[in-house]
CSV table of C-alpha atoms in Angstrom, one decimal:
chain,number,residue,atom,x,y,z
A,1,MET,CA,-0.4,19.5,10.6
A,2,MET,CA,-4.0,19.1,9.4
A,3,ALA,CA,-3.9,22.6,7.8
A,4,LYS,CA,-0.7,21.7,6.0
A,5,GLY,CA,-2.2,18.4,4.8
A,6,ARG,CA,-5.3,20.2,3.5
A,7,SER,CA,-3.1,22.7,1.6
A,8,ARG,CA,-1.2,19.9,0.0
A,9,ASN,CA,-4.4,18.2,-1.1
A,10,VAL,CA,-5.7,21.5,-2.5
A,11,TYR,CA,-2.4,22.0,-4.4
A,12,LEU,CA,-2.6,18.4,-5.8
A,13,LEU,CA,-6.2,19.0,-7.0
A,14,PHE,CA,-5.0,22.3,-8.6
A,15,ILE,CA,-2.3,20.4,-10.5
A,16,VAL,CA,-4.8,17.8,-11.7
A,17,PHE,CA,-7.0,20.7,-12.9
A,18,LEU,CA,-4.1,22.3,-14.8
A,19,LEU,CA,-3.3,18.9,-16.3
A,20,PHE,CA,-6.9,18.5,-17.5
A,21,LEU,CA,-6.7,21.9,-19.1
A,22,GLY,CA,-3.5,20.8,-20.9
A,23,ILE,CA,-5.2,17.7,-22.2
A,24,VAL,CA,-8.2,19.8,-23.5
A,25,ALA,CA,-5.8,22.3,-25.2
A,26,GLN,CA,-3.9,19.5,-26.9
A,27,ARG,CA,-7.2,17.9,-28.1
A,28,PHE,CA,-8.2,21.1,-29.9
A,29,SER,CA,-4.8,21.8,-31.4
A,30,SER,CA,-2.5,20.0,-33.9
A,31,PHE,CA,0.4,22.3,-33.7
A,32,ASP,CA,3.8,20.8,-32.8
A,33,GLU,CA,4.6,23.7,-30.4
A,34,THR,CA,1.4,22.9,-28.4
A,35,ASP,CA,2.4,19.2,-28.3
A,36,ASN,CA,5.9,20.0,-27.1
A,37,MET,CA,4.5,22.4,-24.4
A,38,TYR,CA,2.1,19.7,-23.3
A,39,ARG,CA,4.8,17.1,-23.0
A,40,ALA,CA,7.1,19.4,-21.1
A,41,PHE,CA,4.2,20.4,-18.8
A,42,THR,CA,3.2,16.8,-18.0
A,43,GLY,CA,6.8,15.8,-17.6
A,44,ARG,CA,7.3,18.4,-14.8
A,45,ILE,CA,4.0,17.3,-13.2
A,46,GLU,CA,5.2,13.6,-13.2
A,47,ILE,CA,8.5,14.6,-11.6
A,48,TYR,CA,6.8,16.6,-8.9
A,49,LEU,CA,4.2,13.9,-8.1
A,50,MET,CA,6.7,11.1,-8.1
A,51,LYS,CA,8.8,12.8,-5.4
A,52,GLY,CA,6.3,12.0,-2.7
A,53,LEU,CA,5.8,8.4,-3.9
A,54,VAL,CA,9.4,7.1,-3.9
A,55,PHE,CA,11.2,5.7,-0.9
A,56,GLU,CA,14.1,3.4,-1.8
A,57,HIS,CA,16.2,2.0,1.0
A,58,HIS,CA,18.9,-0.3,-0.4
A,59,LEU,CA,21.1,-2.9,1.3
A,60,PRO,CA,24.5,-1.7,2.5
A,61,ARG,CA,27.1,-2.2,-0.2
A,62,GLY,CA,28.9,-4.8,1.8
A,63,ASP,CA,26.0,-7.2,1.3
A,64,GLY,CA,26.8,-7.5,-2.4
A,65,GLY,CA,29.4,-10.2,-2.0
A,66,HIS,CA,29.2,-13.9,-2.7
A,67,ARG,CA,28.1,-15.0,0.7
A,68,PRO,CA,24.4,-14.2,1.1
A,69,ASP,CA,23.0,-13.5,4.5
A,70,PRO,CA,20.9,-16.6,5.4
A,71,SER,CA,18.5,-14.3,7.4
A,72,LEU,CA,17.9,-12.0,4.4
A,73,VAL,CA,14.7,-12.6,2.4
A,74,VAL,CA,13.4,-10.9,-0.7
A,75,TYR,CA,9.6,-10.5,-1.2
A,76,ILE,CA,8.1,-9.6,-4.6
A,77,LEU,CA,4.8,-7.7,-4.1
A,78,GLY,CA,1.8,-8.4,-6.3
A,79,GLY,CA,0.9,-6.5,-9.4
A,80,ARG,CA,0.2,-6.7,-13.1
A,81,GLN,CA,2.2,-9.2,-15.1
A,82,GLU,CA,4.1,-6.5,-16.9
A,83,SER,CA,5.0,-4.9,-13.6
A,84,LEU,CA,6.1,-8.3,-12.2
A,85,ARG,CA,8.4,-8.8,-15.2
A,86,TYR,CA,10.3,-5.6,-14.2
A,87,GLN,CA,10.3,-6.7,-10.5
A,88,CYS,CA,11.8,-10.1,-11.4
A,89,LYS,CA,14.6,-8.3,-13.2
A,90,THR,CA,15.4,-6.4,-10.1
A,91,VAL,CA,15.3,-9.5,-8.0
A,92,GLY,CA,17.5,-11.3,-10.5
A,93,ARG,CA,20.1,-8.6,-10.2
A,94,LEU,CA,20.1,-8.9,-6.4
A,95,TYR,CA,20.3,-12.7,-6.6
A,96,MET,CA,23.2,-12.6,-9.1
A,97,GLU,CA,25.1,-10.1,-6.9
A,98,GLY,CA,24.9,-12.7,-4.1
A,99,ALA,CA,22.8,-10.5,-1.9
A,100,THR,CA,20.1,-13.1,-1.3
A,101,ARG,CA,19.0,-16.7,-1.9
A,102,LYS,CA,15.4,-16.9,-0.6
A,103,VAL,CA,12.8,-15.2,-2.8
A,104,LEU,CA,9.1,-15.0,-1.7
A,105,VAL,CA,6.5,-14.2,-4.3
A,106,LEU,CA,2.8,-13.4,-3.8
A,107,HIS,CA,0.7,-16.5,-4.9
A,108,ARG,CA,-1.7,-15.5,-7.6
A,109,PRO,CA,-4.4,-18.0,-8.6
A,110,GLY,CA,-5.4,-18.4,-12.3
A,111,ILE,CA,-3.6,-18.8,-15.6
A,112,THR,CA,-1.8,-16.6,-18.0
A,113,GLU,CA,-0.1,-16.9,-21.4
A,114,TYR,CA,0.1,-20.1,-23.4
A,115,SER,CA,3.2,-22.3,-23.1
A,116,PRO,CA,4.1,-24.4,-26.3
A,117,ALA,CA,6.5,-26.5,-24.2
A,118,LEU,CA,3.7,-27.4,-21.7
A,119,GLY,CA,0.9,-27.6,-24.3
A,120,ARG,CA,-1.3,-25.4,-22.1
A,121,ASN,CA,-1.4,-22.1,-20.4
A,122,PHE,CA,1.0,-21.3,-17.6
A,123,THR,CA,-0.5,-20.8,-14.1
A,124,ASN,CA,0.5,-17.4,-12.8
A,125,ASP,CA,2.9,-19.0,-10.3
A,126,GLU,CA,4.5,-21.1,-13.1
A,127,TRP,CA,5.0,-17.9,-15.2
A,128,ALA,CA,6.6,-16.1,-12.3
A,129,THR,CA,8.9,-19.1,-11.7
A,130,VAL,CA,10.0,-19.3,-15.3
A,131,THR,CA,10.5,-15.5,-15.4
A,132,LEU,CA,12.7,-15.6,-12.3
A,133,LYS,CA,14.7,-18.6,-13.7
A,134,GLU,CA,15.4,-16.5,-16.8
A,135,GLU,CA,16.8,-13.8,-14.5
A,136,GLY,CA,19.1,-16.4,-12.9
A,137,VAL,CA,17.2,-17.3,-9.8
A,138,ALA,CA,17.2,-21.0,-8.9
A,139,ILE,CA,13.7,-22.5,-8.8
A,140,GLU,CA,14.3,-24.3,-5.4
A,141,ASN,CA,14.8,-20.9,-3.8
A,142,VAL,CA,11.4,-19.5,-4.8
A,143,GLU,CA,8.4,-19.8,-2.5
A,144,PHE,CA,4.9,-18.6,-3.2
A,145,ILE,CA,2.9,-17.1,-0.3
A,146,PRO,CA,-0.9,-16.9,-0.3
A,147,VAL,CA,-2.6,-13.8,0.9
A,148,ALA,CA,-6.3,-13.6,1.2
A,149,PRO,CA,-7.9,-11.0,-1.3
A,150,ALA,CA,-8.6,-7.7,0.4
A,151,LEU,CA,-9.7,-4.2,-0.5
A,152,PHE,CA,-6.3,-2.8,0.4
A,153,GLY,CA,-4.0,-5.5,-1.1
A,154,THR,CA,-0.7,-4.0,-0.2
A,155,PHE,CA,-1.8,-3.6,3.4
A,156,ALA,CA,-2.9,-7.3,3.5
A,157,GLU,CA,0.4,-8.4,2.0
A,158,ALA,CA,2.3,-6.4,4.6
A,159,ARG,CA,0.4,-8.0,7.5
A,160,VAL,CA,0.9,-11.6,6.3
A,161,ILE,CA,4.6,-11.2,5.1
A,162,SER,CA,5.6,-9.3,8.3
A,163,GLY,CA,4.1,-12.0,10.4
A,164,LEU,CA,5.8,-14.7,8.4
A,165,ALA,CA,9.2,-12.8,8.6
A,166,ARG,CA,8.8,-12.6,12.4
A,167,SER,CA,7.9,-16.3,12.8
A,168,ARG,CA,10.9,-17.3,10.7
A,169,ARG,CA,13.2,-15.0,12.5
A,170,VAL,CA,14.1,-13.1,9.3
A,171,LYS,CA,16.5,-10.3,10.1
A,172,ARG,CA,16.5,-8.5,6.8
A,173,LEU,CA,13.4,-8.2,4.5
A,174,VAL,CA,13.9,-6.7,1.1
A,175,LEU,CA,10.7,-5.5,-0.6
A,176,VAL,CA,10.7,-5.3,-4.4
A,177,CYS,CA,7.8,-3.4,-6.2
A,178,SER,CA,7.2,-0.7,-8.8
A,179,THR,CA,9.2,2.5,-8.0
A,180,HIS,CA,6.1,4.6,-7.6
A,181,HIS,CA,4.7,2.2,-5.0
A,182,THR,CA,7.8,2.2,-2.8
A,183,LYS,CA,6.6,4.8,-0.3
A,184,ARG,CA,3.3,3.1,0.3
A,185,VAL,CA,4.9,-0.3,0.6
A,186,TRP,CA,7.5,1.0,3.1
A,187,LEU,CA,4.9,2.6,5.2
A,188,SER,CA,2.6,-0.5,5.1
A,189,PHE,CA,5.4,-2.9,6.3
A,190,SER,CA,6.7,-0.4,8.8
A,191,HIS,CA,3.2,-0.3,10.3
A,192,PHE,CA,3.5,-4.0,11.2
A,193,ASN,CA,7.2,-3.7,12.3
A,194,VAL,CA,6.9,-1.1,15.0
A,195,ASP,CA,9.0,-3.3,17.3
A,196,ASN,CA,11.8,-3.4,14.6
A,197,ALA,CA,11.8,-7.2,14.6
A,198,PHE,CA,13.6,-7.1,11.2
A,199,GLU,CA,15.3,-4.5,9.0
A,200,LEU,CA,13.4,-3.3,6.0
A,201,TYR,CA,14.8,-2.4,2.6
A,202,THR,CA,13.0,-1.3,-0.5
A,203,TYR,CA,13.9,-1.5,-4.2
A,204,GLY,CA,11.9,-0.1,-7.1
A,205,SER,CA,11.9,-1.7,-10.5
A,206,GLU,CA,12.7,0.1,-13.8
A,207,GLU,CA,9.0,0.2,-14.8
A,208,ARG,CA,7.9,3.6,-16.0
A,209,ALA,CA,4.5,4.8,-14.7
A,210,GLY,CA,2.1,7.0,-16.7
A,211,ILE,CA,0.6,10.2,-15.3
A,212,SER,CA,-2.7,8.5,-14.6
A,213,GLU,CA,-1.0,5.8,-12.5
A,214,ILE,CA,1.0,8.4,-10.6
A,215,LEU,CA,-2.2,10.4,-9.8
A,216,VAL,CA,-4.0,7.2,-8.6
A,217,GLU,CA,-1.0,6.3,-6.4
A,218,ASN,CA,-1.0,9.7,-4.8
A,219,LEU,CA,-4.6,9.2,-3.8
A,220,LYS,CA,-3.9,5.6,-2.6
A,221,LEU,CA,-1.0,6.9,-0.4
A,222,ARG,CA,-3.3,9.5,1.2
A,223,MET,CA,-6.0,6.9,1.8
A,224,TYR,CA,-3.4,4.6,3.6
A,225,ARG,CA,-2.0,7.5,5.6
A,226,TYR,CA,-5.2,9.1,6.8
A,227,ILE,CA,-7.7,6.2,6.8
A,228,VAL,CA,-6.2,2.7,6.6
A,229,PHE,CA,-3.4,3.1,9.1
A,230,PRO,CA,-5.4,5.1,11.7
A,231,LEU,CA,-8.3,2.7,11.6
A,232,ASP,CA,-6.1,-0.3,12.1
A,233,ARG,CA,-4.4,1.4,15.1
A,234,LEU,CA,-7.8,2.1,16.5
A,235,ARG,CA,-8.9,-1.5,16.1
A,236,GLY,CA,-5.7,-2.6,17.8
A,237,HIS,CA,-6.4,-0.3,20.7
A,238,PHE,CA,-9.8,-1.8,21.3
A,239,ARG,CA,-8.5,-5.3,20.9
A,240,GLY,CA,-5.8,-4.6,23.4
């Protein structure tokens, strides 16, 4: 297993090296043919790297009726404002399909863009509320959940939201995030749901990630798998 993991990492580094060579070649050439070859090359790299990052697990089709399951809750993970805009669209679609009524959102302190109607800047939570309302979600069904800042943000969110779902006896938890984050999000929440206290589902947004983001996410996923999760299990072993 370890040898297989090392070989994958070496292969990943080799791909990054080839990509770097492609960037250098493009910089020193202005020919359309070179540009087309570069785009085709990076496109194939993106497709290959995305395969290991995506894990979407959708609700059964029968849940798309007009009677939402009261034990089903959607959680929107944190991210950049532009990413959240895409995630709100995904949640709005689920809401309008009648799949859910309760929407949890990561509380983000601070302010964002100016609102002429308010005569001041939106707070981040106000912006998220307005954006969800534009997608058809009723404001009274939106709840913001604070999570203390941490080095590994998704891991911290998974710990808090999983505990909250368990305490509220949520039976189905739907996670909405950027598509290239779905695998890491799924693994993080599964880490805190080993007793299968609730069913997990993941939906990726329609946001398109660039090659640099995909490469960074590949590194993050490996850090979670080989460092974050094992260390947390070890801490749990000593606490127990």
